[in-house]
Coordinates of C-alpha atoms in Angstrom, one line a residue:
Chain T
M21 CA 169.2 103.2 237.7
T22 CA 167.6 101.1 235.3
D23 CA 164.0 102.0 237.2
V24 CA 164.9 105.5 236.0
L25 CA 165.1 105.2 232.5
I26 CA 162.0 102.7 232.1
G27 CA 159.5 105.3 233.9
R28 CA 161.0 108.3 231.4
T29 CA 161.2 106.0 228.3
R30 CA 157.4 105.0 228.9
G31 CA 156.1 108.4 229.8
N32 CA 155.9 108.3 234.1
R33 CA 154.6 105.2 234.9
W34 CA 155.2 105.2 237.7
S35 CA 154.6 109.1 238.9
P36 CA 153.5 110.0 242.7
G37 CA 150.3 110.9 240.3
R38 CA 149.8 108.3 238.7
I39 CA 150.4 105.9 241.4
L40 CA 147.6 107.5 244.1
R41 CA 145.4 107.9 241.0
R42 CA 145.5 103.8 240.4
L43 CA 145.9 102.9 244.3
P44 CA 142.2 102.3 245.4
W45 CA 142.0 100.3 241.6
W46 CA 144.6 98.0 244.0
G47 CA 143.2 98.7 246.8
A48 CA 140.1 96.6 245.1
A49 CA 141.7 94.6 243.5
V50 CA 143.5 93.3 247.1
V51 CA 139.3 92.7 248.5
I52 CA 138.3 91.0 245.1
G53 CA 141.1 88.7 245.1
I54 CA 140.7 88.4 248.9
G55 CA 136.8 86.9 247.9
G56 CA 138.0 85.0 244.5
L57 CA 140.0 82.9 247.0
L58 CA 137.3 82.0 249.2
W59 CA 134.7 81.2 246.4
I60 CA 137.5 78.4 245.1
Y61 CA 137.8 77.7 249.0
P62 CA 135.9 74.5 248.5
F63 CA 137.4 73.3 245.5
L64 CA 141.1 74.0 247.0
W65 CA 139.4 71.9 250.4
M66 CA 138.0 69.2 248.3
L67 CA 142.1 68.4 247.1
G68 CA 143.5 69.2 250.3
A69 CA 141.4 66.2 251.8
S70 CA 141.9 64.2 248.4
L71 CA 144.9 63.4 249.3
K72 CA 144.7 63.9 253.6
D73 CA 145.2 60.9 255.8
P74 CA 141.3 59.4 256.5
L75 CA 142.3 60.6 260.3
E76 CA 143.3 63.4 259.1
V77 CA 140.9 65.7 257.0
F78 CA 138.4 65.2 260.2
T79 CA 141.1 66.7 262.4
S80 CA 143.3 68.7 260.1
G81 CA 140.3 71.4 260.4
L82 CA 141.1 74.7 257.9
S83 CA 144.6 73.7 256.5
L84 CA 144.9 72.7 252.8
L85 CA 148.2 70.6 252.7
P86 CA 148.3 67.3 254.0
K87 CA 151.4 65.9 256.2
H88 CA 151.8 63.6 253.3
A89 CA 150.3 62.8 250.0
E90 CA 148.5 59.6 250.3
W91 CA 147.6 58.4 246.7
G92 CA 146.0 55.5 247.9
N93 CA 143.1 57.7 248.4
Y94 CA 142.7 58.1 245.0
S95 CA 143.7 54.8 244.2
R96 CA 140.4 53.7 246.6
A97 CA 137.9 55.6 244.8
W98 CA 139.3 54.4 241.0
G99 CA 139.0 51.2 241.7
D100 CA 137.0 50.2 245.0
A101 CA 134.5 52.4 244.5
G102 CA 134.5 52.5 240.8
F103 CA 135.2 55.8 239.5
G104 CA 137.7 54.5 237.0
K105 CA 134.2 52.6 235.5
Y106 CA 132.4 56.0 236.5
L107 CA 134.7 57.8 234.5
V108 CA 134.7 55.5 230.9
N109 CA 130.5 55.5 230.9
T110 CA 130.2 59.3 231.0
V111 CA 133.3 59.8 228.2
I112 CA 130.9 57.4 226.3
V113 CA 128.2 59.1 227.1
T114 CA 129.2 62.5 226.5
V115 CA 131.2 62.0 223.7
T116 CA 127.9 60.4 221.4
T117 CA 125.9 62.8 222.9
V118 CA 127.8 66.0 221.7
V119 CA 128.3 64.5 218.2
L120 CA 124.3 63.2 218.0
V121 CA 123.7 67.1 219.2
V122 CA 125.9 69.3 217.2
L123 CA 124.9 67.4 214.7
R124 CA 121.1 66.8 214.6
C125 CA 121.4 70.6 215.5
A126 CA 123.2 71.5 213.1
M127 CA 121.2 70.1 210.0
S128 CA 117.7 71.4 211.6
G129 CA 119.0 75.2 212.3
Y130 CA 119.9 74.8 208.5
V131 CA 117.4 73.7 206.7
L132 CA 114.8 76.0 208.8
A133 CA 117.3 78.8 208.0
R134 CA 117.7 78.6 204.5
H135 CA 114.8 76.5 202.7
Q136 CA 111.4 77.6 202.8
F137 CA 108.5 74.1 203.0
F138 CA 106.1 73.4 203.8
G139 CA 105.3 72.8 207.7
R140 CA 108.7 75.4 208.4
K141 CA 106.1 77.6 210.4
I142 CA 104.9 74.5 212.8
V143 CA 108.8 72.9 213.2
M144 CA 109.6 76.6 215.1
G145 CA 106.0 77.3 216.7
I146 CA 107.0 73.9 218.8
L147 CA 110.2 74.4 219.0
I148 CA 110.3 77.6 220.4
A149 CA 107.1 76.7 222.8
T150 CA 109.0 74.3 224.5
L151 CA 112.1 76.5 224.7
F152 CA 111.3 75.9 229.0
V153 CA 110.6 72.0 229.7
P154 CA 111.9 71.0 232.2
T155 CA 113.3 68.0 233.3
G156 CA 111.4 67.0 236.7
Y157 CA 107.9 68.1 234.5
T158 CA 109.5 64.9 231.8
I159 CA 111.1 62.3 233.3
I160 CA 108.3 59.6 234.3
P161 CA 107.3 59.6 230.0
V162 CA 111.0 59.5 229.3
V163 CA 111.4 56.4 231.4
E164 CA 108.3 55.5 230.9
V165 CA 109.1 56.0 226.9
S166 CA 112.2 54.3 227.4
Q167 CA 111.4 51.6 229.3
R168 CA 109.2 50.2 226.3
L169 CA 111.9 50.6 223.3
G170 CA 113.6 48.3 225.8
L171 CA 116.3 51.3 226.1
L172 CA 116.0 52.2 229.9
N173 CA 119.1 50.3 231.9
S174 CA 121.9 51.6 229.2
L175 CA 123.7 53.7 227.7
T176 CA 122.3 53.8 225.0
G177 CA 119.2 55.2 226.0
M178 CA 120.4 57.6 228.6
V179 CA 122.4 59.5 225.6
L180 CA 119.4 58.9 223.3
A181 CA 117.0 61.0 225.9
L182 CA 120.2 63.3 227.0
S183 CA 120.4 64.2 223.3
G184 CA 116.7 64.7 222.5
G185 CA 115.7 66.5 225.3
A186 CA 115.2 70.5 224.6
H187 CA 118.5 72.0 223.0
V188 CA 116.6 74.2 220.6
A189 CA 119.0 76.7 221.8
S190 CA 121.4 75.5 219.8
V191 CA 118.9 75.5 217.4
L192 CA 117.9 78.8 217.6
L193 CA 122.2 79.5 217.8
Y194 CA 122.6 77.5 214.5
L195 CA 119.2 79.0 212.6
G196 CA 120.2 82.5 213.6
Y197 CA 124.0 82.1 212.0
F198 CA 122.9 80.4 208.7
R199 CA 120.4 83.1 208.2
Q200 CA 122.8 86.0 208.0
L201 CA 124.8 84.4 205.6
P202 CA 124.5 85.9 201.9
R203 CA 121.8 83.9 199.3
E204 CA 124.8 83.8 196.8
L205 CA 126.9 81.2 198.5
E206 CA 124.1 78.5 197.2
E207 CA 124.0 80.3 194.1
S208 CA 126.7 79.5 193.3
A209 CA 127.5 75.8 194.7
V210 CA 124.6 75.1 192.4
I211 CA 125.5 76.6 189.5
D212 CA 128.9 74.5 190.0
G213 CA 127.1 71.4 190.1
A214 CA 127.2 71.1 194.2
G215 CA 124.4 69.1 195.7
F216 CA 122.1 69.3 198.9
L217 CA 124.7 67.2 201.4
S218 CA 127.9 69.2 199.4
I219 CA 126.3 72.2 200.0
F220 CA 125.7 71.5 204.0
G221 CA 128.3 69.3 204.8
R222 CA 131.6 71.3 202.2
I223 CA 130.3 75.2 202.3
M224 CA 127.7 75.7 205.5
L225 CA 128.7 73.7 207.9
P226 CA 132.9 74.9 207.7
L227 CA 131.7 78.5 207.7
A228 CA 129.7 77.6 210.9
N229 CA 132.7 76.5 213.3
P230 CA 132.3 79.3 216.0
V231 CA 129.1 77.8 216.4
T232 CA 129.9 74.2 216.4
A233 CA 132.3 75.5 218.6
T234 CA 129.6 76.9 221.3
V235 CA 126.9 74.0 221.0
T236 CA 129.9 71.2 221.4
L237 CA 131.1 73.0 224.2
L238 CA 128.0 73.9 226.3
T239 CA 126.5 70.7 225.9
F240 CA 129.5 69.3 226.8
L241 CA 129.4 70.9 230.4
G242 CA 126.0 69.8 230.4
T243 CA 126.0 66.5 229.6
W244 CA 128.9 65.8 232.1
N245 CA 127.6 67.7 234.8
A246 CA 123.9 65.7 233.8
F247 CA 122.3 64.0 237.5
F248 CA 118.6 63.4 236.7
L249 CA 118.3 61.6 234.0
P250 CA 121.8 59.6 234.3
L251 CA 120.3 58.4 237.9
V252 CA 117.0 57.2 237.0
F253 CA 118.7 55.3 233.7
T254 CA 120.8 53.4 236.4
F255 CA 118.6 52.4 239.7
S256 CA 119.3 48.7 238.6
R257 CA 122.2 49.2 237.0
P258 CA 125.4 50.1 239.1
D259 CA 127.8 49.3 236.3
L260 CA 126.3 52.0 234.3
R261 CA 126.7 55.7 236.4
T262 CA 127.7 58.1 235.5
L263 CA 130.1 60.0 238.0
S264 CA 127.6 62.4 239.0
V265 CA 125.2 59.5 240.1
G266 CA 128.8 57.5 241.4
M267 CA 128.8 60.1 243.9
L268 CA 126.1 60.2 245.5
A269 CA 125.9 56.2 245.7
F270 CA 129.3 56.6 247.1
V271 CA 128.7 58.3 249.9
G272 CA 125.6 56.8 250.8
E273 CA 127.6 53.6 251.2
N274 CA 130.9 55.1 252.9
S275 CA 129.5 58.6 254.7
T276 CA 132.8 58.5 256.9
D277 CA 135.4 58.1 254.3
W278 CA 136.1 61.7 253.7
S279 CA 139.3 61.8 251.9
G280 CA 138.0 59.1 249.8
M281 CA 135.1 61.1 248.9
A282 CA 137.0 64.4 248.0
A283 CA 139.4 61.9 245.7
A284 CA 136.4 60.8 243.7
A285 CA 135.5 64.4 243.5
S286 CA 138.5 65.4 242.6
I287 CA 139.1 62.4 239.6
S288 CA 135.2 63.7 238.6
L289 CA 135.5 67.7 238.7
L290 CA 139.2 67.4 236.8
P291 CA 138.7 66.7 233.2
V292 CA 135.9 69.8 233.2
V293 CA 138.2 72.3 234.6
V294 CA 140.6 71.7 233.6
L295 CA 139.1 71.6 229.6
F296 CA 137.0 75.0 231.0
V297 CA 141.0 76.7 232.2
V298 CA 142.4 75.8 228.6
L299 CA 139.8 77.2 226.6
Q300 CA 137.6 79.8 228.6
R301 CA 137.2 81.9 226.2
Y302 CA 135.0 79.8 224.4
F303 CA 133.0 79.3 227.7
V304 CA 132.5 82.9 227.8
E305 CA 131.3 83.4 225.1
G306 CA 129.0 81.0 224.6
I307 CA 127.7 81.9 228.1
A308 CA 128.0 85.5 227.2
G309 CA 125.9 85.3 223.8
A310 CA 122.6 83.9 225.5
I311 CA 122.0 87.7 226.2
K312 CA 123.3 89.4 223.2
S313 CA 120.8 88.4 220.4
Chain F
M15 CA 116.5 78.0 196.8
N16 CA 113.9 78.5 193.4
G17 CA 114.6 75.4 191.6
S18 CA 111.8 74.1 189.5
G19 CA 110.6 70.8 189.0
P20 CA 112.3 67.7 190.2
R21 CA 115.0 69.6 191.9
L22 CA 112.4 71.4 194.1
G23 CA 111.1 67.6 194.8
R24 CA 114.6 66.5 195.9
N25 CA 115.4 69.7 197.9
R26 CA 112.1 68.5 199.9
L27 CA 112.9 65.1 200.3
W28 CA 116.5 66.7 201.7
V29 CA 115.0 68.9 203.0
W30 CA 112.2 66.3 206.2
L31 CA 115.2 64.1 206.0
F32 CA 117.6 66.8 207.3
L33 CA 114.6 67.5 210.1
T34 CA 114.7 62.7 211.0
P35 CA 117.3 63.0 213.6
T36 CA 115.6 66.1 215.6
I37 CA 111.6 65.7 215.0
V38 CA 112.8 62.0 216.2
L39 CA 114.7 62.6 219.1
Y40 CA 112.5 66.2 220.1
G41 CA 109.5 63.8 220.0
V42 CA 109.7 60.3 221.7
Y43 CA 111.6 62.6 224.8
T44 CA 110.2 66.3 224.8
I45 CA 107.2 66.3 222.7
Y46 CA 105.3 62.9 222.8
P47 CA 106.6 63.5 227.2
V48 CA 104.2 66.7 227.3
V49 CA 101.4 65.5 225.5
A50 CA 102.0 61.8 227.7
S51 CA 102.0 63.9 231.3
Y52 CA 98.3 65.2 230.5
W53 CA 97.1 61.8 230.7
Y54 CA 99.0 60.0 233.1
S55 CA 97.6 62.6 235.5
F56 CA 94.0 61.2 235.3
V57 CA 95.4 57.6 236.1
E58 CA 95.8 55.8 238.9
W59 CA 99.3 53.6 238.0
N60 CA 102.1 52.1 241.0
G61 CA 105.3 51.9 239.1
F62 CA 106.4 51.8 235.5
D63 CA 105.4 48.0 235.4
A64 CA 102.0 48.1 236.1
A65 CA 98.3 48.9 234.2
K66 CA 97.2 52.0 234.4
T67 CA 92.8 52.6 235.5
W68 CA 91.5 55.9 234.5
V69 CA 90.4 57.8 237.6
G70 CA 89.6 61.3 235.8
L71 CA 90.7 63.5 238.5
A72 CA 90.7 61.9 241.2
N73 CA 95.0 62.8 241.3
Y74 CA 93.8 66.5 241.0
R75 CA 92.2 66.3 244.5
A76 CA 94.9 64.7 245.7
V77 CA 97.6 66.9 244.7
V78 CA 95.4 70.5 246.0
A79 CA 95.0 68.4 248.7
D80 CA 97.5 67.5 250.3
P81 CA 100.0 70.5 252.5
L82 CA 103.2 69.1 251.1
F83 CA 102.6 69.8 247.5
W84 CA 101.3 73.1 248.6
N85 CA 104.6 73.4 251.0
S86 CA 107.1 72.0 247.6
F87 CA 105.2 75.2 245.8
K88 CA 106.3 77.7 248.5
I89 CA 109.4 76.7 249.0
T90 CA 110.3 76.3 245.4
V91 CA 108.9 80.5 245.4
L92 CA 110.7 81.2 248.7
F93 CA 114.4 80.0 247.0
M94 CA 113.5 81.8 243.2
V95 CA 112.3 85.0 245.4
A96 CA 115.9 84.4 248.0
V97 CA 117.5 83.8 245.2
V98 CA 117.2 86.5 241.9
P99 CA 117.1 89.9 243.6
V100 CA 121.0 88.8 246.0
K101 CA 122.6 86.7 242.8
V102 CA 121.0 89.7 240.1
L103 CA 122.4 92.8 242.0
L104 CA 125.9 91.1 243.9
T105 CA 126.7 90.2 240.4
L106 CA 125.9 93.6 238.9
L107 CA 127.9 95.2 242.2
L108 CA 131.3 93.0 241.2
A109 CA 130.7 93.1 237.0
L110 CA 130.5 96.9 237.4
V111 CA 134.2 97.2 239.2
L112 CA 135.6 94.1 236.5
N113 CA 134.1 95.5 233.7
S114 CA 136.8 98.8 234.5
P115 CA 140.0 98.5 232.5
K116 CA 142.1 100.1 235.2
L117 CA 141.3 97.3 237.2
P118 CA 144.6 94.5 237.8
L119 CA 144.0 91.0 237.4
R120 CA 140.3 91.3 236.7
T121 CA 140.7 88.4 233.8
L122 CA 142.3 86.5 236.6
F123 CA 139.2 87.0 238.8
R124 CA 136.3 86.4 236.0
T125 CA 138.1 82.9 236.3
A126 CA 137.9 82.7 239.8
F127 CA 133.8 83.4 240.7
F128 CA 133.1 81.3 236.9
L129 CA 134.9 78.1 238.2
P130 CA 132.1 76.8 240.0
V131 CA 129.4 77.2 236.9
V132 CA 131.2 74.7 235.3
T133 CA 131.5 72.3 237.3
T134 CA 129.3 68.9 238.3
T135 CA 126.3 70.8 240.9
A136 CA 125.5 67.0 241.7
I137 CA 128.7 66.2 243.4
V138 CA 129.6 69.6 244.4
G139 CA 126.6 69.8 245.7
V140 CA 127.6 66.0 247.6
V141 CA 130.8 67.9 248.8
M142 CA 129.2 70.8 250.5
Q143 CA 127.5 68.2 252.7
F144 CA 131.1 67.7 253.9
V145 CA 132.0 71.3 253.8
F146 CA 129.2 72.1 256.2
D147 CA 129.1 69.0 258.5
P148 CA 128.3 70.0 262.0
A149 CA 131.2 68.7 263.9
S150 CA 134.0 69.1 261.1
G151 CA 133.3 70.3 258.3
P152 CA 135.6 73.6 257.3
V153 CA 132.9 76.4 257.9
N154 CA 131.7 75.2 261.0
V155 CA 135.4 75.3 262.5
V156 CA 136.0 78.4 261.7
L157 CA 132.9 79.8 263.3
R158 CA 134.2 77.8 266.5
K159 CA 137.7 79.3 266.3
L160 CA 136.1 82.9 265.2
G161 CA 134.2 82.2 268.3
V162 CA 130.8 82.9 266.5
V163 CA 129.1 79.5 267.8
A164 CA 129.9 77.6 270.6
D165 CA 129.1 73.8 269.1
G166 CA 128.7 74.6 265.4
I167 CA 125.7 75.1 263.4
N168 CA 124.4 72.1 261.7
F169 CA 123.3 73.8 258.2
L170 CA 121.7 71.2 256.8
G171 CA 120.7 68.9 259.4
D172 CA 118.0 72.1 260.8
P173 CA 115.4 73.1 259.1
K174 CA 115.6 76.6 259.3
A175 CA 119.3 76.6 258.6
A176 CA 118.9 74.4 255.6
L177 CA 117.2 76.3 253.4
W178 CA 119.4 79.4 253.5
T179 CA 122.2 77.1 253.4
V180 CA 121.1 75.8 249.5
V181 CA 120.7 79.3 248.5
G182 CA 123.8 81.1 249.7
V183 CA 125.4 77.3 248.0
Y184 CA 123.3 78.1 244.3
I185 CA 123.9 81.8 244.8
W186 CA 127.4 80.3 245.1
K187 CA 127.7 78.5 242.1
W188 CA 125.4 79.8 239.5
F189 CA 126.8 83.5 240.4
G190 CA 129.9 83.1 237.3
V191 CA 127.0 83.1 234.8
T192 CA 125.1 85.9 236.0
L193 CA 128.6 88.1 236.0
I194 CA 129.1 87.3 232.7
Y195 CA 125.8 88.4 231.2
W196 CA 125.8 91.8 232.7
L197 CA 129.7 91.6 231.7
A198 CA 128.1 91.5 228.3
A199 CA 125.6 93.7 228.5
L200 CA 128.2 96.3 229.5
Q201 CA 130.1 95.5 226.3
T202 CA 127.4 96.4 224.5
V203 CA 127.6 99.7 225.7
P204 CA 129.8 101.7 223.1
D205 CA 133.0 103.8 224.7
E206 CA 131.5 107.0 223.2
V207 CA 129.2 107.7 225.0
Y208 CA 131.4 108.0 228.7
E209 CA 133.3 110.0 226.2
A210 CA 131.5 112.3 225.4
A211 CA 129.2 112.3 229.3
A212 CA 133.2 112.9 230.1
I213 CA 134.2 116.0 227.6
D214 CA 130.6 117.5 229.8
G215 CA 132.3 116.9 232.7
A216 CA 130.2 114.0 234.2
G217 CA 131.9 112.1 237.3
P218 CA 132.4 108.6 237.8
W219 CA 129.1 108.4 240.2
G220 CA 127.5 110.7 237.4
L221 CA 128.5 108.1 234.6
L222 CA 126.7 105.5 236.6
R223 CA 123.9 106.7 237.7
H224 CA 122.5 109.1 234.3
V225 CA 124.7 106.8 231.7
T226 CA 125.5 103.1 232.4
L227 CA 122.7 102.1 234.8
P228 CA 119.8 103.8 231.7
L229 CA 121.8 101.5 229.3
L230 CA 121.2 98.7 231.1
K231 CA 117.4 98.8 231.9
P232 CA 116.8 96.4 228.7
F233 CA 119.3 93.6 230.5
A234 CA 118.1 93.7 233.1
V235 CA 115.1 92.7 232.8
I236 CA 116.6 89.7 230.4
I237 CA 119.3 89.0 233.1
T238 CA 116.1 88.8 236.1
L239 CA 114.1 86.7 233.7
L240 CA 116.7 84.2 232.5
T241 CA 118.2 84.4 236.9
L242 CA 113.9 83.3 237.4
E243 CA 113.7 81.2 235.0
S244 CA 117.0 78.6 236.0
T245 CA 116.3 79.0 239.4
L246 CA 113.5 76.0 238.9
K247 CA 115.7 73.6 237.8
I248 CA 117.1 73.1 241.8
F249 CA 116.9 69.5 241.6
D250 CA 120.6 68.1 241.3
L251 CA 121.6 70.3 244.8
M252 CA 118.2 69.6 246.1
L253 CA 119.2 66.3 246.0
T254 CA 122.7 66.3 246.5
M255 CA 122.6 68.5 249.9
T256 CA 119.6 67.8 251.9
N257 CA 117.5 65.4 250.2
G258 CA 114.1 67.5 250.2
G259 CA 114.9 67.2 254.2
P260 CA 114.6 67.8 256.9
F261 CA 111.4 67.2 257.8
Y262 CA 111.1 68.2 253.4
A263 CA 111.8 72.1 254.9
T264 CA 114.2 71.7 251.3
E265 CA 111.6 69.8 249.4
V266 CA 110.8 71.4 246.2
V267 CA 108.8 70.7 243.8
E268 CA 111.4 68.8 241.3
I269 CA 112.5 66.7 244.7
Y270 CA 108.1 65.8 244.9
I271 CA 107.8 64.2 242.2
Y272 CA 110.8 62.9 242.2
R273 CA 109.6 61.2 245.7
W274 CA 106.5 59.6 244.4
A275 CA 107.8 58.9 241.4
F276 CA 111.1 57.2 242.1
A277 CA 111.7 57.1 246.4
A278 CA 108.6 56.0 247.1
T279 CA 107.7 52.2 248.0
V280 CA 105.5 52.3 246.1
P281 CA 105.5 54.6 243.6
Q282 CA 102.4 56.9 242.8
L283 CA 103.3 57.8 238.6
G284 CA 100.1 59.1 238.2
F285 CA 100.2 61.4 241.0
A286 CA 103.2 62.9 240.9
S287 CA 101.7 63.0 237.1
A288 CA 99.4 65.6 238.3
A289 CA 101.9 67.3 240.4
A290 CA 104.2 67.6 237.0
V291 CA 101.3 69.6 234.9
V292 CA 100.0 71.9 238.1
F293 CA 104.3 72.4 238.0
G294 CA 104.4 72.8 234.3
L295 CA 101.7 75.2 234.5
F296 CA 103.7 77.8 236.3
V297 CA 106.1 77.1 234.4
G298 CA 104.9 78.0 231.6
L299 CA 103.4 81.5 232.9
I300 CA 107.0 82.5 233.4
G301 CA 108.2 80.6 230.0
V302 CA 105.7 83.7 229.0
L303 CA 106.6 86.2 230.9
Q304 CA 110.3 85.7 229.4
L305 CA 109.0 85.9 226.3
L306 CA 107.0 89.1 227.0
G307 CA 109.8 90.8 229.0
I308 CA 112.4 89.5 226.4
R309 CA 110.2 91.1 223.6
A310 CA 109.6 94.5 225.6
A311 CA 113.2 94.9 226.4
R312 CA 114.6 94.5 222.3
K313 CA 112.3 96.5 221.5
A314 CA 113.3 99.5 224.4
R315 CA 116.5 98.5 222.7
S316 CA 115.4 99.6 218.5
E317 CA 113.8 102.5 219.8
R318 CA 116.9 104.2 221.9

């Protein structure tokens, strides 16, 4: 009865013609849905394995759900395997790197966009020329210079190296954004007696919030997931490992502890996955920005 | 900022003060390393604490003469050639479907296909070692249950299979990025274009062939080049999934450099630097190609 009423008021939503026209799309949705499920299957398997009995992992094959939740895997990964400490290290490194990168990229993007000065073109040229330098190419001198500065085997050194390399794209994002703001903004601020620092801090930086969101997110992702630099910076200091490095060390030492491995991986991946699900619109926009500009 | 005399001077001070963090960090961690690699490539240098001795072009001669260097170069290029077309075309197909407002649950699907992108590559690599385990890994369990194979495939232990397994995982892991690129490109096609074509009597295939695909062409160039460039960064996945093995079958240049600089009992930092310089020139070439491609694509877009 109600169906009929709704159908009438909404203009034949369930009319046979409409259902027939929609059918191929629902078919496509089912196919893509199965594909999507397969796509995230490795993560589901990992979560399931993290709660299984260490022996059950080997025999259970494909089943995702454990017979009973074995939380001991998590306490083993967190404590004995050191993932609690690795998590703290990763958070420290990521947060400080993000702050450093946002500040330095916003500052340099701002002056490059809105100020004419001698040397501007040279700075721009060098930045663009090194847009594509891969880590594998610079790693030896980076380690050498860090060692000479006494920064190797320290989180400070790791943060500096992570925030010093690349990030040209972030500078360019800020630059592009600041460039299209109207000139009157600064002119009226100068008339009001605002200095250089307050124009940047009170007017420009708040206006650039969308860019800051993108840069924060992309830098967060890049740093949380970083591996090469944290690996070579912690060779002789296991206590400074980040999650990604800790994971490699863990399987190197306990190659048969599958459920411990899965629990450790779950601890490491959960923060980024949750953040992504909550903020996914910004993630997608940040990545899509690369193609639109 | 056209202030007079002292104002300009003070501003100039601020300008350079604002640039200082970038110049210092970038100088130490990017510019200096690029320059220093050249210098290191001419020295014999066995460990970060050891002294450097000038050896001229000896490192380059050794690199060029090492069949394993060319092997790693070949694998890097092979990896690229295997990944790029598959990834670019499959993501385009899916993006075309996901872009249709008629598809139910499209946002959810986009989330699912993008999820692997945000996860830590090194950790995914380790997990994949287990997923593809020859004895108890879930993939082999399925294959055996379906009766495809009797004993399970040694995906990562067989030199013939290892590279293709990593290619598959790489495409899976970074599929979402290329998908988002295509979706963003599709968003730039204004609805009026479709409406006008539909009024002219174009069917769905006609729309795709004569309207959508031609409009996507400039983006196709950029997306292909971005994908190409990103396949050079496979260190994390390679090291954690295969460590370059078995028998160097998956040793890409980045792993080759790493092996000589960090994993050898006597590190050969000069030799590794020479390999890095040769590789850097190759990357630079791709970078130039990319800039040229982007410029051409921009031109094509503005002429439209």
